[in-house]
PDB file of C-alpha atoms in Angstrom:
ATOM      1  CA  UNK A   1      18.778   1.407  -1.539  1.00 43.00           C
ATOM      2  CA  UNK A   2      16.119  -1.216  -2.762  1.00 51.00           C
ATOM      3  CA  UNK A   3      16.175  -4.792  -1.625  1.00 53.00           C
ATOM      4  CA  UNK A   4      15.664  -8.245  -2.941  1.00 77.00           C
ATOM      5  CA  UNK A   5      13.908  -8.420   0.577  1.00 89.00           C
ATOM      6  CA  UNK A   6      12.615 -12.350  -0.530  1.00 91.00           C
ATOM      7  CA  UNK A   7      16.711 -12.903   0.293  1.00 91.00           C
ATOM      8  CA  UNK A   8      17.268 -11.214   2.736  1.00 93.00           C
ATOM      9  CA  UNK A   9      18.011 -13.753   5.701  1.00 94.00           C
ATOM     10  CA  UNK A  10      15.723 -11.613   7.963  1.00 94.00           C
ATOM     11  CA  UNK A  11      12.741 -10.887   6.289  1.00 94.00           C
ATOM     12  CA  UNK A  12      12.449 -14.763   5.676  1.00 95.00           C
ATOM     13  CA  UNK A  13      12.866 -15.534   9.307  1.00 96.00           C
ATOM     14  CA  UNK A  14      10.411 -13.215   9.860  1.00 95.00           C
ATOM     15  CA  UNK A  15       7.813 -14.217   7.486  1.00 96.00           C
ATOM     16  CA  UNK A  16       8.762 -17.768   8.956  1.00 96.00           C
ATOM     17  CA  UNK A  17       8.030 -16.821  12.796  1.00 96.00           C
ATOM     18  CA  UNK A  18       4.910 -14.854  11.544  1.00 97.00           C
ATOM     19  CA  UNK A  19       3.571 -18.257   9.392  1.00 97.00           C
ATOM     20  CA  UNK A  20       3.896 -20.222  12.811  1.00 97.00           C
ATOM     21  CA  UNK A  21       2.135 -17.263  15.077  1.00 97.00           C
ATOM     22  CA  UNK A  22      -0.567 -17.054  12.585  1.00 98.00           C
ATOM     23  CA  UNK A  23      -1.015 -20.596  12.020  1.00 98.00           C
ATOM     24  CA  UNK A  24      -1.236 -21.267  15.852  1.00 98.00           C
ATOM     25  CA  UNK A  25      -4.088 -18.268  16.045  1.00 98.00           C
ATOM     26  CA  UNK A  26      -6.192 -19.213  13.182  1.00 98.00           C
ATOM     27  CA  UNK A  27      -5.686 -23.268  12.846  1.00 97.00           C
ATOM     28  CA  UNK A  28      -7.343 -24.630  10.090  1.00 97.00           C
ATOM     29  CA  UNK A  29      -9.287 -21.752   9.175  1.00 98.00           C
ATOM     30  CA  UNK A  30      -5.960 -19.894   7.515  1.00 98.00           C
ATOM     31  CA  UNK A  31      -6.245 -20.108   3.978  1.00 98.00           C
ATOM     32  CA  UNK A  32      -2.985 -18.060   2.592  1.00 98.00           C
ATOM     33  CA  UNK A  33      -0.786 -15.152   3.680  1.00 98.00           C
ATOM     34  CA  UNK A  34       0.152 -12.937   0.938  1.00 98.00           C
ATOM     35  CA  UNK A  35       2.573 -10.372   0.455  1.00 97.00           C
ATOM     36  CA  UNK A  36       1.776  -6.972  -1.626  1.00 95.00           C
ATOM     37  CA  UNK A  37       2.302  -3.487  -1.460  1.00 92.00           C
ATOM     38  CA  UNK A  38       6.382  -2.100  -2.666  1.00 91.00           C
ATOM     39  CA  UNK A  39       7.164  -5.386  -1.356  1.00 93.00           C
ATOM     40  CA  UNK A  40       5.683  -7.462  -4.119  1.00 93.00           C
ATOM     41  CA  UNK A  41       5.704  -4.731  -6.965  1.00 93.00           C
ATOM     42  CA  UNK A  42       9.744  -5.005  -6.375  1.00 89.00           C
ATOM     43  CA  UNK A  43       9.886  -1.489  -5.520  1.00 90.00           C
ATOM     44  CA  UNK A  44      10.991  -2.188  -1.632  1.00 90.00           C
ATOM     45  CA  UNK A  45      13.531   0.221  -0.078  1.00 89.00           C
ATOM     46  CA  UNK A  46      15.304  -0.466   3.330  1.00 87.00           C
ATOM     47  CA  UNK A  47      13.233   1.215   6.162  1.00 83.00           C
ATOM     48  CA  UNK A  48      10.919   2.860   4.132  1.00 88.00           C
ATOM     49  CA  UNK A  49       7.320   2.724   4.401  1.00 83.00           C
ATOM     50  CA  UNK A  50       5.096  -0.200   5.272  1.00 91.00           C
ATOM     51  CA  UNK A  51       5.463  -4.310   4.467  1.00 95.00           C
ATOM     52  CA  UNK A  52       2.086  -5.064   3.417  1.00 96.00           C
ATOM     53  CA  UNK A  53       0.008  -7.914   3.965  1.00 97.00           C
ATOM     54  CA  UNK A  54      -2.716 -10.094   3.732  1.00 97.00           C
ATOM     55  CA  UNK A  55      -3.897 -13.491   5.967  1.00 98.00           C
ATOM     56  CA  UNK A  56      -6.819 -14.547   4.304  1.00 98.00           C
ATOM     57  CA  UNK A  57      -9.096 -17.361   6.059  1.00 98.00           C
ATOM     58  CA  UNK A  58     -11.294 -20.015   4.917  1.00 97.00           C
ATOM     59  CA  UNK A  59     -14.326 -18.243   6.885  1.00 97.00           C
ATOM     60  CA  UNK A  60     -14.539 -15.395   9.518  1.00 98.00           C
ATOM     61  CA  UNK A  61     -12.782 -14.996  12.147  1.00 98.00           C
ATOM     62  CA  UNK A  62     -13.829 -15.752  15.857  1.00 96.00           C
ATOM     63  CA  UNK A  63     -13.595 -13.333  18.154  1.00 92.00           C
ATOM     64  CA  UNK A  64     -10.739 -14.550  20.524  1.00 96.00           C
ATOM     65  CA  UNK A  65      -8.871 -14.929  17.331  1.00 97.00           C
ATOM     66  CA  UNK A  66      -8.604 -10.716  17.064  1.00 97.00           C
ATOM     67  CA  UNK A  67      -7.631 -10.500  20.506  1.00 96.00           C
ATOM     68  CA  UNK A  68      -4.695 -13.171  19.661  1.00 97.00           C
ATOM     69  CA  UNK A  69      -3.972 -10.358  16.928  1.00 98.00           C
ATOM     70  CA  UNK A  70      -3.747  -7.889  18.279  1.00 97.00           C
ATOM     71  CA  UNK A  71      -1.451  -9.741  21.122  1.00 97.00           C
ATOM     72  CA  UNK A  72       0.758 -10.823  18.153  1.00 97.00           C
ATOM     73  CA  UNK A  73       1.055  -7.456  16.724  1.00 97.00           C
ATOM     74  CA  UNK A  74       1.748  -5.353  19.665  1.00 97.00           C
ATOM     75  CA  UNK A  75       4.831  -7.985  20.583  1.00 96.00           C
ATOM     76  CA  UNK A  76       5.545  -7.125  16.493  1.00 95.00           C
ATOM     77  CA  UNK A  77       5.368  -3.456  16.571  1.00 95.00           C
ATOM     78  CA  UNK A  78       7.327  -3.656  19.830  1.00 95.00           C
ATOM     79  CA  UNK A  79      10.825  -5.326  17.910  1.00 94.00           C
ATOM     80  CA  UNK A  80       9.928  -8.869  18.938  1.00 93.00           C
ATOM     81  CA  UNK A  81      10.731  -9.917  14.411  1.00 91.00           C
ATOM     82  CA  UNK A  82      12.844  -7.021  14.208  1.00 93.00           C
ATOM     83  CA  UNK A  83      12.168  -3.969  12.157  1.00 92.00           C
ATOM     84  CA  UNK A  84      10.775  -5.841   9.380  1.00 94.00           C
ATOM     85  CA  UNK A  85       7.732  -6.836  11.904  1.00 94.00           C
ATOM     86  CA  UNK A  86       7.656  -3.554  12.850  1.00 94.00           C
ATOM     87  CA  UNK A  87       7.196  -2.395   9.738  1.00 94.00           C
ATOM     88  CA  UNK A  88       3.787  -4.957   8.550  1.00 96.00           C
ATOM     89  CA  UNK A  89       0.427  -3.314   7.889  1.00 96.00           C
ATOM     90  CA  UNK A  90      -2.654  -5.087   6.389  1.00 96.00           C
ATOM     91  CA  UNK A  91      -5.609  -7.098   6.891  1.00 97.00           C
ATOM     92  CA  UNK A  92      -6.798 -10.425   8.573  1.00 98.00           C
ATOM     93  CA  UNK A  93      -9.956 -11.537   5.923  1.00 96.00           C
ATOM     94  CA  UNK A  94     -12.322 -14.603   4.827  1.00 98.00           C
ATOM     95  CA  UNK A  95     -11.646 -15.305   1.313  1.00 98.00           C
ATOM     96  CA  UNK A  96     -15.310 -14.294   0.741  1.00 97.00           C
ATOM     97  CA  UNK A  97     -14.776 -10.904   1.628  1.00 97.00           C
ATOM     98  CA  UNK A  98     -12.055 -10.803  -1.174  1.00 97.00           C
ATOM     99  CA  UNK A  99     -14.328 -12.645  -3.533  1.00 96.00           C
ATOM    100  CA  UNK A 100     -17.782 -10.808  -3.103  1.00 96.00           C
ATOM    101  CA  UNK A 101     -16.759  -7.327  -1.947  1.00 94.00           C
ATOM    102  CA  UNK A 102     -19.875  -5.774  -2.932  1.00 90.00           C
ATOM    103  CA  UNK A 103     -22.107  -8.259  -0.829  1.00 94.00           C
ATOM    104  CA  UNK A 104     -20.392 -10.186   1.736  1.00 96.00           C
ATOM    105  CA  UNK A 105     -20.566  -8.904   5.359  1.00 96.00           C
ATOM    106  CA  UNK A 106     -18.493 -11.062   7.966  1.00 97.00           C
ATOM    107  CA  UNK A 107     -15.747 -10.643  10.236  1.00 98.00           C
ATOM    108  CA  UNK A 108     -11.841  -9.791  10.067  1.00 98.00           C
ATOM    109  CA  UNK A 109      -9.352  -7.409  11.391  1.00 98.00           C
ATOM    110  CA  UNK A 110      -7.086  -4.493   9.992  1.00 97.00           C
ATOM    111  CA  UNK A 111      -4.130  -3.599  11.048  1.00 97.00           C
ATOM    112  CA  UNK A 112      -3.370  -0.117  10.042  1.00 93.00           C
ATOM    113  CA  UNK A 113       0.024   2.341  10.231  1.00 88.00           C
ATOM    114  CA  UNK A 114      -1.102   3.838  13.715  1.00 89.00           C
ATOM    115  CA  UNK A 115      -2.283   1.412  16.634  1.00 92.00           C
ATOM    116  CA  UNK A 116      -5.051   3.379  17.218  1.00 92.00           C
ATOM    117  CA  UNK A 117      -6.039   2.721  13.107  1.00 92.00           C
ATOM    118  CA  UNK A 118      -5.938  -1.636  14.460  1.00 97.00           C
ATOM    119  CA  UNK A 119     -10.163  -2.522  14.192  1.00 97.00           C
ATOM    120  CA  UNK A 120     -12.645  -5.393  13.579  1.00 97.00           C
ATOM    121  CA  UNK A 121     -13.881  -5.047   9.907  1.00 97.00           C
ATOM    122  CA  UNK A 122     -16.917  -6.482   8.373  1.00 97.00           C
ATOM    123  CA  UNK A 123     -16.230  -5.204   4.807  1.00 94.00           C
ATOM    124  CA  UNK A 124     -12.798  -5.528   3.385  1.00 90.00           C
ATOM    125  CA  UNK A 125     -10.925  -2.244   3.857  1.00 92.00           C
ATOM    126  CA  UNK A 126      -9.049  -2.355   0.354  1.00 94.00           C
ATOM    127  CA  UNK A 127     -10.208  -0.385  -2.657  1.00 95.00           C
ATOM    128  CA  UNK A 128     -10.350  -1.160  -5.998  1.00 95.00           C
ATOM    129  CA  UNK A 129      -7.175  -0.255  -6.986  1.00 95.00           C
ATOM    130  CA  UNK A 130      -6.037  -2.626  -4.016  1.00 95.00           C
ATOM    131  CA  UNK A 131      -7.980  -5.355  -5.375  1.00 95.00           C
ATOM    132  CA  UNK A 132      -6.232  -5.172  -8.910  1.00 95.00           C
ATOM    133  CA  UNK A 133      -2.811  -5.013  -6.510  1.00 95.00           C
ATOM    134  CA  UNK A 134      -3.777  -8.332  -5.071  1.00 95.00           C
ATOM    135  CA  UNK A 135      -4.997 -10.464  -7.843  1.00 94.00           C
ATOM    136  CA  UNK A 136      -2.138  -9.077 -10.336  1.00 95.00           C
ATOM    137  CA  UNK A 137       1.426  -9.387  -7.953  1.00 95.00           C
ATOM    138  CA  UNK A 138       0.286 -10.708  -4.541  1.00 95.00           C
ATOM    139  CA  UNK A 139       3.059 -12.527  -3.785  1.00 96.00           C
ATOM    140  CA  UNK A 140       2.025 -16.158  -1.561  1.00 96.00           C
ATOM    141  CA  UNK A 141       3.974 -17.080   1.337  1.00 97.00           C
ATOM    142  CA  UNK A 142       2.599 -19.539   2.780  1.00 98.00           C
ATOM    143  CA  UNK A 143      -0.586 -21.886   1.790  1.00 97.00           C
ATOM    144  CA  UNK A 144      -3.169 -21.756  -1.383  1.00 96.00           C
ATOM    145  CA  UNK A 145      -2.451 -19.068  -4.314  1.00 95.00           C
ATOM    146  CA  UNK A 146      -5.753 -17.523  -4.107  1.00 95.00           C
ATOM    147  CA  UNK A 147      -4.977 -14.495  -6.440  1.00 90.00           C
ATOM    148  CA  UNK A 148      -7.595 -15.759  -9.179  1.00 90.00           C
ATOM    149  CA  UNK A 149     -10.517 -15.747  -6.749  1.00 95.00           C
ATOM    150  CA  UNK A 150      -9.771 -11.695  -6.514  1.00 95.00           C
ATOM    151  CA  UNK A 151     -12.787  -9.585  -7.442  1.00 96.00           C
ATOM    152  CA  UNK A 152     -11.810  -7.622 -10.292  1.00 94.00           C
ATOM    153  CA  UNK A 153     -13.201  -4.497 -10.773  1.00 96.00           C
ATOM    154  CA  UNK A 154     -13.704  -2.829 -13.944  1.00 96.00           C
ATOM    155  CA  UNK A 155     -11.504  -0.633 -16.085  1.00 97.00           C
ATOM    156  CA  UNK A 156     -14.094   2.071 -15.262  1.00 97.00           C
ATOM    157  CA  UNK A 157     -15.078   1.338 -11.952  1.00 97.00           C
ATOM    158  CA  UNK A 158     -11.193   1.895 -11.192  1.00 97.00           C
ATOM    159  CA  UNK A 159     -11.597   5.192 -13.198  1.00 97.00           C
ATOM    160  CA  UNK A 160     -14.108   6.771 -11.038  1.00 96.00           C
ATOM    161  CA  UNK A 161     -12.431   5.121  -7.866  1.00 97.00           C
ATOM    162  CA  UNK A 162      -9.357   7.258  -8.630  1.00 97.00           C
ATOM    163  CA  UNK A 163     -11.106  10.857  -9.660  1.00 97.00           C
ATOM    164  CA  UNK A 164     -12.935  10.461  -6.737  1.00 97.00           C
ATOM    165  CA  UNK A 165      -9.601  10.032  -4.224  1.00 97.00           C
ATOM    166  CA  UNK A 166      -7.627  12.074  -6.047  1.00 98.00           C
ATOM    167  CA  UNK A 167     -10.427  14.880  -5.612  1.00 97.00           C
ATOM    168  CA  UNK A 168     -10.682  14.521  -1.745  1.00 97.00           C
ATOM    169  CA  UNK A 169      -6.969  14.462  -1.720  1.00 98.00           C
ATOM    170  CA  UNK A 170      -7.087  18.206  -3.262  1.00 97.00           C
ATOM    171  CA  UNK A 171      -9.692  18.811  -1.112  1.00 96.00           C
ATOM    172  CA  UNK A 172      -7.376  17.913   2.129  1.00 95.00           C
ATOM    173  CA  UNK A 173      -4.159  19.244   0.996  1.00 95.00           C
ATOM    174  CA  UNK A 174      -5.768  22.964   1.162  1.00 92.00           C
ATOM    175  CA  UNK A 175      -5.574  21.999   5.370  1.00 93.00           C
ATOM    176  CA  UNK A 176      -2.114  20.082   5.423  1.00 93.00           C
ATOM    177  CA  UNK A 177       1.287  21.308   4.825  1.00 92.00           C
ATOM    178  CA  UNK A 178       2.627  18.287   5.827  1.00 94.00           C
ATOM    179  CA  UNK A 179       6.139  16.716   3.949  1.00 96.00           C
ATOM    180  CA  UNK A 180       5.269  12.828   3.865  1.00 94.00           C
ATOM    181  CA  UNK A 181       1.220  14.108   2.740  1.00 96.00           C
ATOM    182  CA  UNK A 182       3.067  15.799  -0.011  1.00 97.00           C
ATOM    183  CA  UNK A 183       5.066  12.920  -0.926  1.00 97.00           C
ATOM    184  CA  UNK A 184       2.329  11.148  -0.867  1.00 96.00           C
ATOM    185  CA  UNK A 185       0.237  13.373  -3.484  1.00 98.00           C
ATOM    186  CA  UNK A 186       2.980  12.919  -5.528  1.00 98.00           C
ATOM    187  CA  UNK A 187       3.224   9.237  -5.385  1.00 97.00           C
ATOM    188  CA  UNK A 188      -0.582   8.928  -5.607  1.00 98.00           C
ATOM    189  CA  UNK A 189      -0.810  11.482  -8.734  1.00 98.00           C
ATOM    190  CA  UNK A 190       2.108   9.428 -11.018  1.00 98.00           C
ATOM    191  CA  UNK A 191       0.398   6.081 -10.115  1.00 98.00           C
ATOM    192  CA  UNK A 192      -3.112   6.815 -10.368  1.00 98.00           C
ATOM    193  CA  UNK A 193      -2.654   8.174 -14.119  1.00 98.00           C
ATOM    194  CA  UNK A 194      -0.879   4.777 -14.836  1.00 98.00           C
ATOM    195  CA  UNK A 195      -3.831   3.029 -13.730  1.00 98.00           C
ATOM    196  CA  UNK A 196      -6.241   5.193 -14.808  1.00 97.00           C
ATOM    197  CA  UNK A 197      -4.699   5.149 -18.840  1.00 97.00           C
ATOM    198  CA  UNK A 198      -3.603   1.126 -18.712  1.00 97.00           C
ATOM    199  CA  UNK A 199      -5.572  -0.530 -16.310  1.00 97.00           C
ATOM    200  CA  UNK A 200      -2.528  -2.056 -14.596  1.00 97.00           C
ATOM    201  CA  UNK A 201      -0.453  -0.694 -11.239  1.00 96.00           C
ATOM    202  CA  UNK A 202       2.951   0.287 -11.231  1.00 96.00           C
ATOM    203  CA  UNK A 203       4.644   1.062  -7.956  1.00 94.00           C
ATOM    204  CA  UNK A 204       5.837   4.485  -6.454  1.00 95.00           C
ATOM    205  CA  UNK A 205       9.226   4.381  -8.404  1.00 94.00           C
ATOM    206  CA  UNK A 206       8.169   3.000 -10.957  1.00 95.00           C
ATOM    207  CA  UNK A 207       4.912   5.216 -11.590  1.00 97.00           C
ATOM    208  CA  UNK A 208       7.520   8.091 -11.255  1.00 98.00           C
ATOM    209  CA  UNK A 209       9.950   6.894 -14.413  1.00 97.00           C
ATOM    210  CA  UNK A 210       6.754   5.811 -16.001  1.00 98.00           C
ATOM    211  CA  UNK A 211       5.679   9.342 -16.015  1.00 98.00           C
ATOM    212  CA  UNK A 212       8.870  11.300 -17.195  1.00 98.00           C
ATOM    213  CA  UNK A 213       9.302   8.776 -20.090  1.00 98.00           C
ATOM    214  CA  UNK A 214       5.484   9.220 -21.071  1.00 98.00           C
ATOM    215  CA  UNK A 215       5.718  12.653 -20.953  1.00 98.00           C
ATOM    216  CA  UNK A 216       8.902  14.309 -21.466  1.00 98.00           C
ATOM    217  CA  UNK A 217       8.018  17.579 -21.871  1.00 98.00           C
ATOM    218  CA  UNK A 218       6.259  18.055 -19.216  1.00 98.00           C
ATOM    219  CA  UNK A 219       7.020  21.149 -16.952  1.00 98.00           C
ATOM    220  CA  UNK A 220       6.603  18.781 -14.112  1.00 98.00           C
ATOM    221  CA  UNK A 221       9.456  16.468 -14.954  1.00 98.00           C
ATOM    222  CA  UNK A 222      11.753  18.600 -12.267  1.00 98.00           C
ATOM    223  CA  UNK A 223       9.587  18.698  -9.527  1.00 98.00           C
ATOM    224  CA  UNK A 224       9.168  14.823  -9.843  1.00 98.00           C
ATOM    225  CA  UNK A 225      13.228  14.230 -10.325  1.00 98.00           C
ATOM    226  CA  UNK A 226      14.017  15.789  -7.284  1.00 98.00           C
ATOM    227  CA  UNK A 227      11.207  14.954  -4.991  1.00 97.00           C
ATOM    228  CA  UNK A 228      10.703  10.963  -6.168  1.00 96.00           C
ATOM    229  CA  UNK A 229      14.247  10.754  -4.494  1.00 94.00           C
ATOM    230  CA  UNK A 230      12.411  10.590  -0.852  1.00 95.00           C
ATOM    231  CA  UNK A 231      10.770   8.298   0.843  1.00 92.00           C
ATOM    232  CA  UNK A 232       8.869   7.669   4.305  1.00 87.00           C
ATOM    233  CA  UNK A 233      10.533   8.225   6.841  1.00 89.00           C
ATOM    234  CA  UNK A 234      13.808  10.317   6.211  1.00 92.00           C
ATOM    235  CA  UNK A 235      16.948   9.437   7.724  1.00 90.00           C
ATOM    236  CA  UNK A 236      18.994  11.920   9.240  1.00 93.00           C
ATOM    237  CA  UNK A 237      20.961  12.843   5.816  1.00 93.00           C
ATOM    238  CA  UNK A 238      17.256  13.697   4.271  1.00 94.00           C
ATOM    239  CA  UNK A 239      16.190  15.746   6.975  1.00 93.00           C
ATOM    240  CA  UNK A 240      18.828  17.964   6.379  1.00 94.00           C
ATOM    241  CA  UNK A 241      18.879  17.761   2.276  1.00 95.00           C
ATOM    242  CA  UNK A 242      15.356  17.700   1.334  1.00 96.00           C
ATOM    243  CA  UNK A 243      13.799  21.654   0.608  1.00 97.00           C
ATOM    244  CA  UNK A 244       9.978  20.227   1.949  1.00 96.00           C
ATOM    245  CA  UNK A 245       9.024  23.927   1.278  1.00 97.00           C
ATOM    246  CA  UNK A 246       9.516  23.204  -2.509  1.00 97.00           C
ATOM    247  CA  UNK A 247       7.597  19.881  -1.932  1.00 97.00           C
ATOM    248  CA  UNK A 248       5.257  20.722   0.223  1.00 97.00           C
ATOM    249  CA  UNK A 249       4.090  24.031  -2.351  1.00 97.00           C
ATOM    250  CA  UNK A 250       4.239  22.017  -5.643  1.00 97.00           C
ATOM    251  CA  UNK A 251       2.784  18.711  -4.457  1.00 98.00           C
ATOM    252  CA  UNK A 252      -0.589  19.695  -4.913  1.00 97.00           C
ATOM    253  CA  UNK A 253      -0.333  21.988  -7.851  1.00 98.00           C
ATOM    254  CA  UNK A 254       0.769  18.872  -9.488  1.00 98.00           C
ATOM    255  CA  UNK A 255      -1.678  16.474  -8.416  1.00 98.00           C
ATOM    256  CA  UNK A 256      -4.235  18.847  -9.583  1.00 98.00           C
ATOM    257  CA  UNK A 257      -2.297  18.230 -12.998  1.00 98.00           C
ATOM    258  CA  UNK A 258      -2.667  14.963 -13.196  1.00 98.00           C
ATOM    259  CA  UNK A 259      -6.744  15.544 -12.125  1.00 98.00           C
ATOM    260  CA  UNK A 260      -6.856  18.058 -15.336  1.00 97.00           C
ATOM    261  CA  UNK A 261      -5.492  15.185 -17.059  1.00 96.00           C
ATOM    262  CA  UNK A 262      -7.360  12.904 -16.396  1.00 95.00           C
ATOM    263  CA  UNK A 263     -10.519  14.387 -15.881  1.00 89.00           C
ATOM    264  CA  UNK A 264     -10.845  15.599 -19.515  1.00 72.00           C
TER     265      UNK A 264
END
């Protein structure tokens, strides 16, 4: 079921507790933290996938302050904020590295899915795409909105961003049969065309409705029906409904689709 997570009485005393970790890390050097991902494209579902976010700083980071990170995010991933803390992924940046992408070289940390993804970053992390994320529906939770400063990439800079992931993605799928990769394909296949034909982001659901009203007639219009019902990670129930052989065999037949599509 999706949320209105911004009411829900634990997210916000989550957010609130993270604010007041943060702020006693970084001091005066935090600039903003900033919510994106399903979370701010209002496509959140209970339990399901990653919180997103952002802590962006006036200027780098020092380097007890990633050790304090770390700290704090071990205690999150632990339960300490509840499952909503476990569930926060993203990136500890100057504003400079969000501003100059191309150029600036500096110091922040990322904390990815898997602790052993957590690293000290001298380039922001995000890609293009995530760039047009941020500056578009970042949502601010605490300090400056800072969504303007965003570097925007081009409409075809984007363009050849996505051919080229959705290519390696094609390229790894031929070595994993995996059920959340496949889901994945699919999401990534639905939302990339978006982008790639408006210039704008839609999120996983979204992308997926998008996509059968666009294109009706598709043949494809079953396989996404039935498999845009899932989500990372399944519940019990799911385990035993889902058919991840169907998923896992048409998943990349239809992201090489969407590469036909758009590639011509």
């Amino acid at each position: 079921m999706k949320e209105n997570i911004f009411n829900d009485k634990n997210f916000i005393a989550m957010i609130n507790n993270l604010i007041d970790r943060v702020k006693a890390i970084l001091d005066d050097n935090l600039l903003s933290i900033i919510i994106v991902g399903s979370v701010a494209l209002g496509d959140y579902i209970y339990g399901k996938g990653d919180i997103d976010f952002l802590v962006v700083t006036e200027s780098d980071l020092l380097s007890n302050n990633c050790e304090e990170i770390i700290n704090l995010h071990d205690r999150l991933r632990a339960g300490e904020f509840g499952q909503f803390g476990i569930q926060l992924e993203g990136m500890y940046c100057p504003l400079p590295m969000l501003k100059e992408p191309k150029e600036y070289i500096g110091l922040g940390y990322y904390i990815g899915t898997g602790r052993n993804g957590w690293k000290k970053i001298s380039t922001s992390v995000m890609s293009k795409v995530d760039h047009l994320t941020l500056s578009k529906y970042g949502k601010i939770v605490y300090g400056k909105d800072i969504n303007e400063q965003i570097f925007r990439y081009s409409h075809d800079e984007l363009k050849k961003e996505i051919l080229k992931e959705i290519g390696n993605n094609i390229k790894y799928s031929k070595d994993i049969e995996d059920i959340y990769f496949s889901l994945h394909l699919l999401y990534l296949g639905t939302r990339s065309l978006y982008t790639f034909i408006n210039n704008d982001i839609l999120s996983k659901g979204k992308s997926c409705d998008w996509f059968m009203k666009e294109f009706p007639d598709s043949s494809w219009i079953p396989f996404i029906k039935y498999t845009s019902q899932y989500r990372y990670p399944f519940d019990e129930i799911e385990k035993k409904q889902v058919n991840e052989d169907y998923i896992i065999k048409n998943a990349p037949l239809f992201l090489e689709h969407i590469y036909s599509m758009i590639k011509d």
